[in-house]
Coordinates of C-alpha atoms and ligand atoms in Angstrom, one line a residue:
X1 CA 0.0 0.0 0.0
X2 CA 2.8 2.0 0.7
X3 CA 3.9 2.1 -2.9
X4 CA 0.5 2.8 -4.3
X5 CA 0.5 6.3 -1.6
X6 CA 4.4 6.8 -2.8
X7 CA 3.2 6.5 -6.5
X8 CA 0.4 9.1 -5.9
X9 CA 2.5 12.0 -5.3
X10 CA 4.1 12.5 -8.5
X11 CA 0.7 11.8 -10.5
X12 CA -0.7 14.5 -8.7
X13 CA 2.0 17.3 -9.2
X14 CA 1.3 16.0 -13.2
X15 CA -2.5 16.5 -13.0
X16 CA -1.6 19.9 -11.3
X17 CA 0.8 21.1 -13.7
X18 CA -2.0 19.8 -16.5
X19 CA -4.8 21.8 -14.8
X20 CA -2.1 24.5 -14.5
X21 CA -1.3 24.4 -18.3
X22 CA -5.2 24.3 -19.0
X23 CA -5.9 27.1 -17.4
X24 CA -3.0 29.4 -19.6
X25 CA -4.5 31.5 -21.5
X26 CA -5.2 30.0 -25.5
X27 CA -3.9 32.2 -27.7
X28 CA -5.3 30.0 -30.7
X29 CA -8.6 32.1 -30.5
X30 CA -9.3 35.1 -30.5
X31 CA -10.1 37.9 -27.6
X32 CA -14.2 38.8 -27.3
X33 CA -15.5 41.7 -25.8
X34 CA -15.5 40.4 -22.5
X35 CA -11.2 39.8 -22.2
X36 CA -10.4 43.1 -21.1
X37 CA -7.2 42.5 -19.2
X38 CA -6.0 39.5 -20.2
X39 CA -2.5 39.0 -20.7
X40 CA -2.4 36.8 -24.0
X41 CA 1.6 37.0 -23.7
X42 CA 2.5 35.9 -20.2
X43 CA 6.1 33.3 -20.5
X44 CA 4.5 30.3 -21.4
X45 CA 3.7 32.2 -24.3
X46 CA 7.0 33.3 -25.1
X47 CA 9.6 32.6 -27.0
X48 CA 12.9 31.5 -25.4
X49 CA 15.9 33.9 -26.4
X50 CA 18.3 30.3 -26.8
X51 CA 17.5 26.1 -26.8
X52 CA 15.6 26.2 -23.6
X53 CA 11.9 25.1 -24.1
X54 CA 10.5 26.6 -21.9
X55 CA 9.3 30.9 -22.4
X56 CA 11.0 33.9 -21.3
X57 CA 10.2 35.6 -18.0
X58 CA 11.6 38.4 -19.6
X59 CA 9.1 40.4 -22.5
X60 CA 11.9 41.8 -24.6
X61 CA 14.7 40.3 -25.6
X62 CA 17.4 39.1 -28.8
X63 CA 16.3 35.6 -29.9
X64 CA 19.9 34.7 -31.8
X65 CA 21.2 36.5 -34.9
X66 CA 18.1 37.5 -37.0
X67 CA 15.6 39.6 -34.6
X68 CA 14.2 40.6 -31.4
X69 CA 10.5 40.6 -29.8
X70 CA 9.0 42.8 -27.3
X71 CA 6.0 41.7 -25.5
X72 CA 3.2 43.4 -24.1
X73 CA -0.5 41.9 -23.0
X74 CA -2.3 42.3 -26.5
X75 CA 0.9 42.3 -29.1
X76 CA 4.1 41.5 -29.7
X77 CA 6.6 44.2 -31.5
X78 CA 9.3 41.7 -33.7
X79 CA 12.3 43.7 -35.1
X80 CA 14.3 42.1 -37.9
X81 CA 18.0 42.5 -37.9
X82 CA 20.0 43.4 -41.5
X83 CA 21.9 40.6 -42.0
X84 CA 25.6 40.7 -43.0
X85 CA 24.8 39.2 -46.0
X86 CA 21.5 40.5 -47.0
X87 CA 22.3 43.8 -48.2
X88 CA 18.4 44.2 -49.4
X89 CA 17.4 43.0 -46.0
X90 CA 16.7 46.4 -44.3
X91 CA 15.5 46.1 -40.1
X92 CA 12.0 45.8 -40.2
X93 CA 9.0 46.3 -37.9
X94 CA 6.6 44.0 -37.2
X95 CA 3.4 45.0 -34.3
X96 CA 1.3 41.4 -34.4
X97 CA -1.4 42.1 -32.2
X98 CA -3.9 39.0 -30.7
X99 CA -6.9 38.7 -32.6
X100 CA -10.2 40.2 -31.6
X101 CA -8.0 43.4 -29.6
X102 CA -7.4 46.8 -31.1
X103 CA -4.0 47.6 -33.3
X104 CA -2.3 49.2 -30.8
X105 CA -1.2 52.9 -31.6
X106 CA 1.9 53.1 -29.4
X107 CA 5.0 50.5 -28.7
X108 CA 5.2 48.2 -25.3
X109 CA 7.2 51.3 -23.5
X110 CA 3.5 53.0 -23.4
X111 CA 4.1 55.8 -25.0
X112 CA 7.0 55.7 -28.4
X113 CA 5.5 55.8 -31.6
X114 CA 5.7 52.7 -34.0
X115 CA 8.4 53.8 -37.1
X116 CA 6.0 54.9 -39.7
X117 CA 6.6 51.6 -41.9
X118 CA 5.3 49.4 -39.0
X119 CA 3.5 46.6 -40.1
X120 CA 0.4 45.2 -38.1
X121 CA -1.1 42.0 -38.1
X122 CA -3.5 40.2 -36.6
X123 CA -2.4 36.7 -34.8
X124 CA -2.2 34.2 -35.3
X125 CA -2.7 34.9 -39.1
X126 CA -5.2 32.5 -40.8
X127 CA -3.8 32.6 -44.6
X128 CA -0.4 33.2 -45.9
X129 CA 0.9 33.0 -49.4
X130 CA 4.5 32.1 -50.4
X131 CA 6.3 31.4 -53.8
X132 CA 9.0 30.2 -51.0
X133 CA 10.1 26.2 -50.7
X134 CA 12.2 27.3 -47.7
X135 CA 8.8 28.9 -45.8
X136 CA 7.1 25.3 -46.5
X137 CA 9.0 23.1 -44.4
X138 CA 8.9 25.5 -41.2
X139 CA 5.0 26.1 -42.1
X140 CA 4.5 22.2 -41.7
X141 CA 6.4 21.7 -39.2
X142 CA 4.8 24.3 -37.1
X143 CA 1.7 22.4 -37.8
X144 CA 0.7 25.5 -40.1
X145 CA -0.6 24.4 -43.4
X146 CA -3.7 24.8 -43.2
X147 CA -2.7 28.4 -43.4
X148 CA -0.6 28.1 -46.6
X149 CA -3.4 29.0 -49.2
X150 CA -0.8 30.0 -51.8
X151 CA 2.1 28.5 -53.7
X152 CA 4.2 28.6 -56.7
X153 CA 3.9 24.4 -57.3
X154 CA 6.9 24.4 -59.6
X155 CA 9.4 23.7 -56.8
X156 CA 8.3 22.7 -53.6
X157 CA 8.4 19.2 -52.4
X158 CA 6.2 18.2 -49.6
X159 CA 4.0 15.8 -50.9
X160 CA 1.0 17.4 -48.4
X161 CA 1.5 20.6 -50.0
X162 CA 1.7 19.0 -53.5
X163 CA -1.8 16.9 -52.3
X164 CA -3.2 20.0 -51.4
X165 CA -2.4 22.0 -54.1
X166 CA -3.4 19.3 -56.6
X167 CA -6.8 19.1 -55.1
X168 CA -7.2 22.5 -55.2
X169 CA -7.2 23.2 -51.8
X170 CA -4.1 25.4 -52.2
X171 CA -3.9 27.7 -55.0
X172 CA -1.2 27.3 -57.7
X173 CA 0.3 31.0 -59.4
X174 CA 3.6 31.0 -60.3
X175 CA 6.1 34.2 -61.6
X176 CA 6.0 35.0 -65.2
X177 CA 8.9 36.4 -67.1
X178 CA 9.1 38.9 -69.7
X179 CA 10.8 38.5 -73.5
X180 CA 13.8 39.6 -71.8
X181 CA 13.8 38.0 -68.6
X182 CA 13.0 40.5 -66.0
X183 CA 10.2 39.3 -63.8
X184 CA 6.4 39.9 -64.5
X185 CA 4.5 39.6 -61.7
X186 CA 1.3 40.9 -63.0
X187 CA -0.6 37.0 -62.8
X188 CA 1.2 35.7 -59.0
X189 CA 0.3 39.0 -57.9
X190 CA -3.4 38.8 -59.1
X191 CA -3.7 35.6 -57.8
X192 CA -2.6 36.9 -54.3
X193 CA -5.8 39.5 -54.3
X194 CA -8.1 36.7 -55.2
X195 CA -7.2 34.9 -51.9
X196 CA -9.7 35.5 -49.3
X197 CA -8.9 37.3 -46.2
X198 CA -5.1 36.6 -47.0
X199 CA -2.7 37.9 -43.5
X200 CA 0.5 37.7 -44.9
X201 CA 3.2 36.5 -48.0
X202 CA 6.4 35.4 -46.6
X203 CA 9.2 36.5 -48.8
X204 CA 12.7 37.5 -48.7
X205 CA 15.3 39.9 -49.8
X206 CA 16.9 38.6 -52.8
X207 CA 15.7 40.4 -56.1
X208 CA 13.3 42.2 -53.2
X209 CA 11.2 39.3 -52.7
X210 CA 10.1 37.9 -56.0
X211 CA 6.8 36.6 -54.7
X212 CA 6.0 39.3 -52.8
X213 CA 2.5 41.2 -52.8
X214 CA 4.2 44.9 -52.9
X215 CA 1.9 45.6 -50.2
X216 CA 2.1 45.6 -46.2
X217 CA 1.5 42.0 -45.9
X218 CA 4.7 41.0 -46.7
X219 CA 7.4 39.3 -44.3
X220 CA 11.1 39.1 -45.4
X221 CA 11.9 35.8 -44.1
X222 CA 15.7 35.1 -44.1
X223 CA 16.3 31.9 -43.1
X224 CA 18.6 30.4 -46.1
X225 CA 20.6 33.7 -45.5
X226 CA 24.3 32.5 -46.2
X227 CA 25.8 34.1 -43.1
X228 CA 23.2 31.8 -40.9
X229 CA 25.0 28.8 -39.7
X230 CA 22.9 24.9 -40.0
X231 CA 21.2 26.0 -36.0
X232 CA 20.5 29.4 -36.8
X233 CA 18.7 28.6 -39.2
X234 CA 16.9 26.1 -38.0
X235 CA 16.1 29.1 -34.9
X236 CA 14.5 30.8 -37.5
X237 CA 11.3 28.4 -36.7
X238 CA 11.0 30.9 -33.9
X239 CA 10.0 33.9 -36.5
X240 CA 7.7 32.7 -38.4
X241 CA 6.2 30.8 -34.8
X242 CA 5.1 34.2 -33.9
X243 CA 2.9 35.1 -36.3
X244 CA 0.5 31.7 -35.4
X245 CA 1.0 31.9 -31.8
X246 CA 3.2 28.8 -31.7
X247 CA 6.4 30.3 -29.8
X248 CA 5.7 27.2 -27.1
X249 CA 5.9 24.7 -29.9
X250 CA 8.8 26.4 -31.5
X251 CA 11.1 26.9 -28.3
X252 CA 10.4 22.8 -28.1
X253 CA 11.7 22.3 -31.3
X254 CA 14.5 24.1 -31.1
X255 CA 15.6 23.4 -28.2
X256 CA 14.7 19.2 -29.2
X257 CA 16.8 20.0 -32.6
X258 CA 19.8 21.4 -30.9
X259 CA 20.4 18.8 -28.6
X260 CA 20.1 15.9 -31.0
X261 CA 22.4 18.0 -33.6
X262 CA 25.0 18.3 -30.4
X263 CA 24.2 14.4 -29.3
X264 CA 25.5 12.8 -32.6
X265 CA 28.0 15.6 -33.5
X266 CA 29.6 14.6 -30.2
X267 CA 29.4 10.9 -30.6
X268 CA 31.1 10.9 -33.9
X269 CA 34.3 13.7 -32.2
X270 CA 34.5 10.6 -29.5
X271 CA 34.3 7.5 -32.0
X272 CA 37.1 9.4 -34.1
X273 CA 39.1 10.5 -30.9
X274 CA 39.1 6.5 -29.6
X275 CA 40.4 6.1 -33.2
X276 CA 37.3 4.0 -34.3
X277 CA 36.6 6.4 -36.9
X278 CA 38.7 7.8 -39.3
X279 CA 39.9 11.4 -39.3
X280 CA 41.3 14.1 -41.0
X281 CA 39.2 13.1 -44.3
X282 CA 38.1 16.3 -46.7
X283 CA 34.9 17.2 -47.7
X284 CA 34.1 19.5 -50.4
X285 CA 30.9 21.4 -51.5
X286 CA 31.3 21.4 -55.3
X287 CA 29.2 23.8 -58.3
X288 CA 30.2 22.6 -61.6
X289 CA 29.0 24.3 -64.7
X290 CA 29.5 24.4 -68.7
X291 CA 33.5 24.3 -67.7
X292 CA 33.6 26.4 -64.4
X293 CA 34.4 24.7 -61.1
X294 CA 33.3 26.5 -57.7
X295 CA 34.2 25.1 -54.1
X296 CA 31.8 26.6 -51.5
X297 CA 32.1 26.4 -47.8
X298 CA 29.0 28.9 -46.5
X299 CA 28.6 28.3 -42.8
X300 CA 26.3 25.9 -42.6
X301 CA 27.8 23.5 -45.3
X302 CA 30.9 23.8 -43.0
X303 CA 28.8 22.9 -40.2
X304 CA 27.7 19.7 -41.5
X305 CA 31.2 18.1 -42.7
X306 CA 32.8 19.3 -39.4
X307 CA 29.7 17.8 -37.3
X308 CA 30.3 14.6 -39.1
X309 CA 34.1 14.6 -38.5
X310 CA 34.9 16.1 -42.0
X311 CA 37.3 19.0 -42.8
X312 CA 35.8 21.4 -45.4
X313 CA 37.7 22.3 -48.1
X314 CA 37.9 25.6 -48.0
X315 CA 40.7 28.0 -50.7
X316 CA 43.3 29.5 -48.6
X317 CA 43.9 32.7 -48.9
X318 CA 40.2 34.0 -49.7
X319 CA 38.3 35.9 -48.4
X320 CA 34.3 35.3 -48.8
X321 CA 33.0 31.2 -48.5
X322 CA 33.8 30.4 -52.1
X323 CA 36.0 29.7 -54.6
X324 CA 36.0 29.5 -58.7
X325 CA 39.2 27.7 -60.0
X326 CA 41.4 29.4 -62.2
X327 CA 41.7 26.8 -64.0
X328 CA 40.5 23.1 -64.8
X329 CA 43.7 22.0 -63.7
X330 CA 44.1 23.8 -60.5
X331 CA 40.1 22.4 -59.7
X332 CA 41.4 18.6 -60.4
X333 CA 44.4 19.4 -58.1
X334 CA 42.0 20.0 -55.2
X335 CA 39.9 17.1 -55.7
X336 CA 42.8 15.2 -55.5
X337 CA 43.0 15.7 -51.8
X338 CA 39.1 15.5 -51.3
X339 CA 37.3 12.6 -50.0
X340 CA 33.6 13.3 -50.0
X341 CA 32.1 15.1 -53.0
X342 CA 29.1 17.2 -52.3
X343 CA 28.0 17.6 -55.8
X344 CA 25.4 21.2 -56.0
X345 CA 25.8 21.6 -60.0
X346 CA 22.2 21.9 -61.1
X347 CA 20.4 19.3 -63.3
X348 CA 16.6 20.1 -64.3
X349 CA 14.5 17.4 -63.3
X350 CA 17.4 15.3 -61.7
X351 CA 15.7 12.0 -61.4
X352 CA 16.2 11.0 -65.1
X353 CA 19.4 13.7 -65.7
X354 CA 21.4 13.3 -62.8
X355 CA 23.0 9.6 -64.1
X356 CA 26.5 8.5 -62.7
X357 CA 27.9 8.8 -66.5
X358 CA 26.3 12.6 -66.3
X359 CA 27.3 13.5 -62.4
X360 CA 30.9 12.3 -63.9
X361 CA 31.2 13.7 -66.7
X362 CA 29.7 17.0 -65.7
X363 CA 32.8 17.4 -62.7
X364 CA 34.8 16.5 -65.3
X365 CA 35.8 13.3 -63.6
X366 CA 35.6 10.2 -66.1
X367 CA 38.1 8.4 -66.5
X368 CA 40.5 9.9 -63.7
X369 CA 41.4 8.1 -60.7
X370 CA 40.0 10.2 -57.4
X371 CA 39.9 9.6 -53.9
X372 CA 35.7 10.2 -54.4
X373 CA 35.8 7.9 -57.2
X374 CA 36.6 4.7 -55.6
X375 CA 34.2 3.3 -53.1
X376 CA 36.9 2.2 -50.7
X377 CA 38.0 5.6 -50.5
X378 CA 35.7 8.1 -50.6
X379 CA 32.7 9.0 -52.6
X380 CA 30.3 11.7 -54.6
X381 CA 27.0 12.4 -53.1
X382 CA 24.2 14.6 -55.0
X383 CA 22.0 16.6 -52.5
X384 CA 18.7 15.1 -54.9
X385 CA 18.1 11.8 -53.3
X386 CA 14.3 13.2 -52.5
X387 CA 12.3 15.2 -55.1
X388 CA 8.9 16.1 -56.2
X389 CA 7.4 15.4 -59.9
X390 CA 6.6 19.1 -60.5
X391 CA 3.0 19.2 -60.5
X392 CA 1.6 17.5 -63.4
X393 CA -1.7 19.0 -63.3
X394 CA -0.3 22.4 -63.4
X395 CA 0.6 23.4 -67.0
X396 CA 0.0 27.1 -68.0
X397 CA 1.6 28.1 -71.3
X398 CA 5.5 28.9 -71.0
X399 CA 5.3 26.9 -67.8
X400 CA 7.4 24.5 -66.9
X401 CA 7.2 22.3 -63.7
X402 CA 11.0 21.0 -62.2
X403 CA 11.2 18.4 -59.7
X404 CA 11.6 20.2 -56.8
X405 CA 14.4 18.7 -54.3
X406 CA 13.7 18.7 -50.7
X407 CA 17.0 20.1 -50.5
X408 CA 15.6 23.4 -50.8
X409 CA 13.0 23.2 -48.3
X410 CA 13.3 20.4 -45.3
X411 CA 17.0 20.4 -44.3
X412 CA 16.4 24.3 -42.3
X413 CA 14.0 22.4 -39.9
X414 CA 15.5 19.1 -40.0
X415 CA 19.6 19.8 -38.9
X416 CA 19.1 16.2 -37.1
X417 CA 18.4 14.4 -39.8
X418 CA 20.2 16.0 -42.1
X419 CA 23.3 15.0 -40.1
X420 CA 22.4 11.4 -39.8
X421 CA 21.6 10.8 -43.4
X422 CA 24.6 12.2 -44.0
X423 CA 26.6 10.3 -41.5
X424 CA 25.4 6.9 -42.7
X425 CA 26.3 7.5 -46.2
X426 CA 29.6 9.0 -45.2
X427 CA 30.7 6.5 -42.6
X428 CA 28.8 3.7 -43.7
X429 CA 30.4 0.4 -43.0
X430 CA 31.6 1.3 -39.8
X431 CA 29.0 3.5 -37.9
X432 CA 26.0 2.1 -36.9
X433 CA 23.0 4.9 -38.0
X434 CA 20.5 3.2 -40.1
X435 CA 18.6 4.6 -43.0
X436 CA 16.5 7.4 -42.8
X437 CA 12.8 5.6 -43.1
X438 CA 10.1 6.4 -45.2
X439 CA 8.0 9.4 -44.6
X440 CA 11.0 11.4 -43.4
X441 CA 13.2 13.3 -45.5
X442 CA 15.9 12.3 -46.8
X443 CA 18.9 14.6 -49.1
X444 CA 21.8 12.7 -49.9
X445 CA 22.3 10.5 -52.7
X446 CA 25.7 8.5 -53.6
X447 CA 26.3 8.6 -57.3
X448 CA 29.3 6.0 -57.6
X449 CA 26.5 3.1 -56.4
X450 CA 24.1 4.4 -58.5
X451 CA 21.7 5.0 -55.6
X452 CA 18.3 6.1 -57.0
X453 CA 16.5 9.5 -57.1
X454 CA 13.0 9.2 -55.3
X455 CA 10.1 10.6 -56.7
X456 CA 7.6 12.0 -53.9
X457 CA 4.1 13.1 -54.7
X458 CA 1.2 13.8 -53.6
X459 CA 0.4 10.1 -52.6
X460 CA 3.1 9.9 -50.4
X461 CA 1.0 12.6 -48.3
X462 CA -0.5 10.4 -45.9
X463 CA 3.0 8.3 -44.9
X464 CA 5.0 11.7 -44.5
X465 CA 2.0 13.6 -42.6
X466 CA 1.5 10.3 -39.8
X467 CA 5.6 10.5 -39.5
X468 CA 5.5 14.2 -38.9
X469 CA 3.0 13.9 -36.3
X470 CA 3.6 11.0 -34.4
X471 CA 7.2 11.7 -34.7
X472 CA 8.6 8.7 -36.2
X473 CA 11.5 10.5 -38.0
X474 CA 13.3 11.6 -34.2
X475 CA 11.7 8.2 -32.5
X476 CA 14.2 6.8 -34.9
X477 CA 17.0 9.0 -34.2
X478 CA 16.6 8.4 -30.4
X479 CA 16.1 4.3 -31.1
X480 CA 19.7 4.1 -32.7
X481 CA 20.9 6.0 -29.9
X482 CA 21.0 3.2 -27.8
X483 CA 22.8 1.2 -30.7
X484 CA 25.5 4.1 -30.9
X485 CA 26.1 4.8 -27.3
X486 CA 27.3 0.8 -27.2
X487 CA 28.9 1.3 -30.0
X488 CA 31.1 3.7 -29.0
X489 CA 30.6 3.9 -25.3
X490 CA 30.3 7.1 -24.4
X491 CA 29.8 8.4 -21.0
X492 CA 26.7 6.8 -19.6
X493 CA 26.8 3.6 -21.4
X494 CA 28.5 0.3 -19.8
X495 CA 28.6 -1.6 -22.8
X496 CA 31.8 -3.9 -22.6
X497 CA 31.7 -6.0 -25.9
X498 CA 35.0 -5.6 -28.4
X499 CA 34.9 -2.9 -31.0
X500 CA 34.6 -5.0 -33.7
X501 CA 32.1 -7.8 -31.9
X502 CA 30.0 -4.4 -31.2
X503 CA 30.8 -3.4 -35.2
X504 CA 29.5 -6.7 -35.9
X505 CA 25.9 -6.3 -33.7
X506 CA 25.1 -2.9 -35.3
X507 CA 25.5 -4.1 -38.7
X508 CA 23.3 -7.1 -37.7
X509 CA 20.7 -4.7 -36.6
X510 CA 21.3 -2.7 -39.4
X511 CA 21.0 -5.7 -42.2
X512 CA 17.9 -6.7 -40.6
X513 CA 16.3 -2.8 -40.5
X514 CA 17.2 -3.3 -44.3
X515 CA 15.5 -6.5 -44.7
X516 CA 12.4 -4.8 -42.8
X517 CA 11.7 -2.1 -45.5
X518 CA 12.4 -4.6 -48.2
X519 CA 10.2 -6.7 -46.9
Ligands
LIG1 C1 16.0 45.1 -31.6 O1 16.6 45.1 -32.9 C2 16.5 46.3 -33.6 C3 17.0 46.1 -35.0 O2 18.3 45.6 -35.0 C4 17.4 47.3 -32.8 O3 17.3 48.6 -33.4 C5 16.9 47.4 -31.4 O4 17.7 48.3 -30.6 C6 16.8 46.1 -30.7 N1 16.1 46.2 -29.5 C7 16.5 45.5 -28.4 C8 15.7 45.8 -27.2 O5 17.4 44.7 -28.4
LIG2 C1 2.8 40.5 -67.7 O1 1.9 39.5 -67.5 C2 0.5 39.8 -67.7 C3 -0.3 38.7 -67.3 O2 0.1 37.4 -67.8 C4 0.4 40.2 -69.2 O3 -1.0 40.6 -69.5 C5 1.3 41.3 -69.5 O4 1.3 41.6 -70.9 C6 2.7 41.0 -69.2 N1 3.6 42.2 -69.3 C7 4.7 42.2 -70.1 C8 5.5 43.5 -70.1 O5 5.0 41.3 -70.8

């Protein structure tokens, strides 16, 4: 009996802090006449200002590089940053105020005046409109698509959105261009005033937004900034979270995203440092193009090799994050000391362009003899190993649909798995991270093995949307946790086994997670 009284303790602290929770104030709906008072904003509703979950007690603060938010009972004053990079990306001001209360007329001090280019808007917002992949896969995973009313279906990936825009449910426009090439936005922007109570079009600076409305319903959103590093951007959840009220389920996110980033980052530094992995091997990120070879090494590309125990070729002695050869000779030089291949060149519609023979001959590699061209010592991967079949529905005159790669609009919000998929290509037969599984996306492809391109469309909606929300995509990631921790043993795990006995147990497991999706 004693155990049943010891047991009831903690159960009632959780039905507390449930009743507790309940009784915060929704800021899903909106005010009424009879709310006078309320304080819509208090810290649970608040964003963090780093990867903590839980809200701010303080109402105004820096959240990382990009902006900062002031809170006060009825709105929330967000203040974008220009970035280094972003030369078009002037500050901004953004006054969201809860639904059903007043626009306020003066800032959370009480009494300053909003700068006259202010924007207001009413929260959460109920339809947005973006020509923007990179907007999509935020959007979603804030659980926000039912507000996305818009889209340009040319690119974007997720098969939910393609669903949704095939049915009609979401509206297809897409960005004309003139004889010469300059933008006409005379149709996407007459599409955008024949939305219906639309809130807001999330753009961003470069060519000043090219799906933009021109109007005060426009958000710069910079999240695939280049001077953002692979967490910052994923932080940039926390932006677009405040204009749907979703700062708790954003600070989560983060905070969830950060630590698993950090986890398997750390777990590859130890396998390498108890020499179980190798080291010092070079990555490079690689644009080829009609002739012209460019290394890049942006932030967040660094990020990624390094995080997988990669050095990132980057060109000594310049300044910037890239790098266009001289000549075709000094280019093959490099690659002679590079491991991994990150091929970006562009290929339109990859899944029938992108062959081995083309990847090849397009680096100008046939026929050479490469560390990435030999299995045993390195490799090429293309970042198209998921993309969508255009829209096939969708076929305006001077149109024409590309398979959009989820390159472009999952890995922001996904830094977790990006770095396992990328891990298990890279250090395949010795670490023990299994595939990424279906309904969760995936980005790199290895060309020398001629692993495949997969189509995604709008039938794969229902197996992506149950992974999103019950999670199954980081349920992995946590499952092969246990695997690696033996593996490796880290701190915290008392596995004794041999290395290679435990080598020999994780590719067991791993065969027969192999045999299960075959199967
Ligand atoms: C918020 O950011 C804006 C834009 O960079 C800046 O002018 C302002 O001083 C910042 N406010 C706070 C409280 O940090
Ligand atoms: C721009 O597009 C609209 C709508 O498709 C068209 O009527 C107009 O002639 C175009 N403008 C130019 C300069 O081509």
């Amino acid at each position: 009996m004693l155990g049943g009284t010891r047991g009831l303790l903690p159960r009632l602290v959780v039905l507390l802090a449930l009743v507790a929770r309940a009784r915060a104030v929704d800021n899903a709906v909106c005010a009424t006449s009879s709310d006078g008072g309320v304080d819509w904003f208090p810290p649970a509703n608040r964003l963090s200002a780093d990867a903590t979950a839980g809200g701010s007690t303080r109402a105004t603060y820096d959240v990382g590089a990009a902006f900062n938010v002031s809170y006060a009972k009825t709105f929330k004053v967000v203040r974008t940053k220009a970035l280094v990079g972003g030369a078009l990306a002037a500050e901004k001001t953004y006054v969201l105020h809860q639904c059903g209360t007043p626009r306020p007329t003066v800032d959370v001090d009480g009494s300053s005046a909003f700068p006259s280019d202010a924007q207001f808007f009413s929260v959460p917002v109920r339809a947005v409109a973006t020509s923007m992949t990179v907007a999509v896969g935020y959007l979603e995973q804030l659980g926000a698509r039912d507000a996305l009313k818009m889209t340009d279906p040319a690119y974007v990936h997720s098969p939910c959105v393609q669903r949704d825009e095939e049915n009609g449910v979401i509206v297809a426009s897409h960005i004309e261009y003139n004889s010469d090439w300059s933008e006409n936005r005379t149709l996407w922007r007459n599409a955008l005033n024949g939305i219906s109570g639309l809130d807001m079009v999330i753009t961003d600076h470069y060519d000043g937004g090219t799906g933009s409305s021109g109007t005060a319903k426009d958000v710069a959103f910079h999240a695939s900034d280049a001077d953002l590093d692979m967490l910052q951007r994923t932080e940039q959840i926390k932006f677009l979270s405040l204009f749907f009220n979703k700062e708790a389920e954003a600070n989560a996110y983060y905070a969830d995203q950060v630590e698993r980033w950090n986890y398997m980052s750390s777990l590859i530094a130890s396998a390498q440092s108890q020499g179980r992995l190798r080291s010092g091997l070079k990555c490079a990120w690689v644009t080829a193009s009609g002739g012209s070879y460019t290394v890049s090494w942006a932030k967040y590309k660094d990020d990624i090799c390094t995080a997988a125990g990669l050095t990132t070729y980057a060109q000594s002695g310049v300044s910037g994050t890239s790098h266009t050869f001289p000549s075709t000779e000094a280019y093959l030089t490099a690659m002679a000391g590079v491991s991994i291949v990150i091929d970006e060149s562009y290929f339109y519609n990859p899944s029938t362009s992108a062959t081995k023979t083309a990847v090849h001959a397009n680096l100008d590699f046939t026929g050479r003899t490469l560390p990435s061209m030999n299995s045993a010592t390195g490799m090429i991967l293309r970042l198209d190993k998921h993309v969508s079949d255009g829209d096939p529905l969708y076929a305006p005159a001077g149109y024409y649909p590309s398979e959009g790669m989820a390159w472009f609009e999952d890995p922001y919000v996904h830094p977790a798995l990006v770095l396992a998929d990328f891990a298990q290509l890279v250090w395949f037969s010795s670490f023990g991270i299994e595939a990424i599984r279906a309904g969760c996306p995936r980005f790199f492809r290895d060309v020398n093995s001629d692993d495949g391109v997969i189509k995604t469309t709008a039938s794969d909606c229902d197996v992506w949307e149950n992974a999103r929300i019950n999670q199954l995509c980081l349920i992995q990631l946590s499952q092969q946790r246990v695997t690696l921790a033996a593996l490796f043993s880290l701190p915290g795990s008392s596995s004794s086994a041999a290395p290679v006995s435990r080598i020999a147990l994780t590719l067991v497991v791993f065969a027969a997670t192999v045999m299960a999706f075959l199967t």
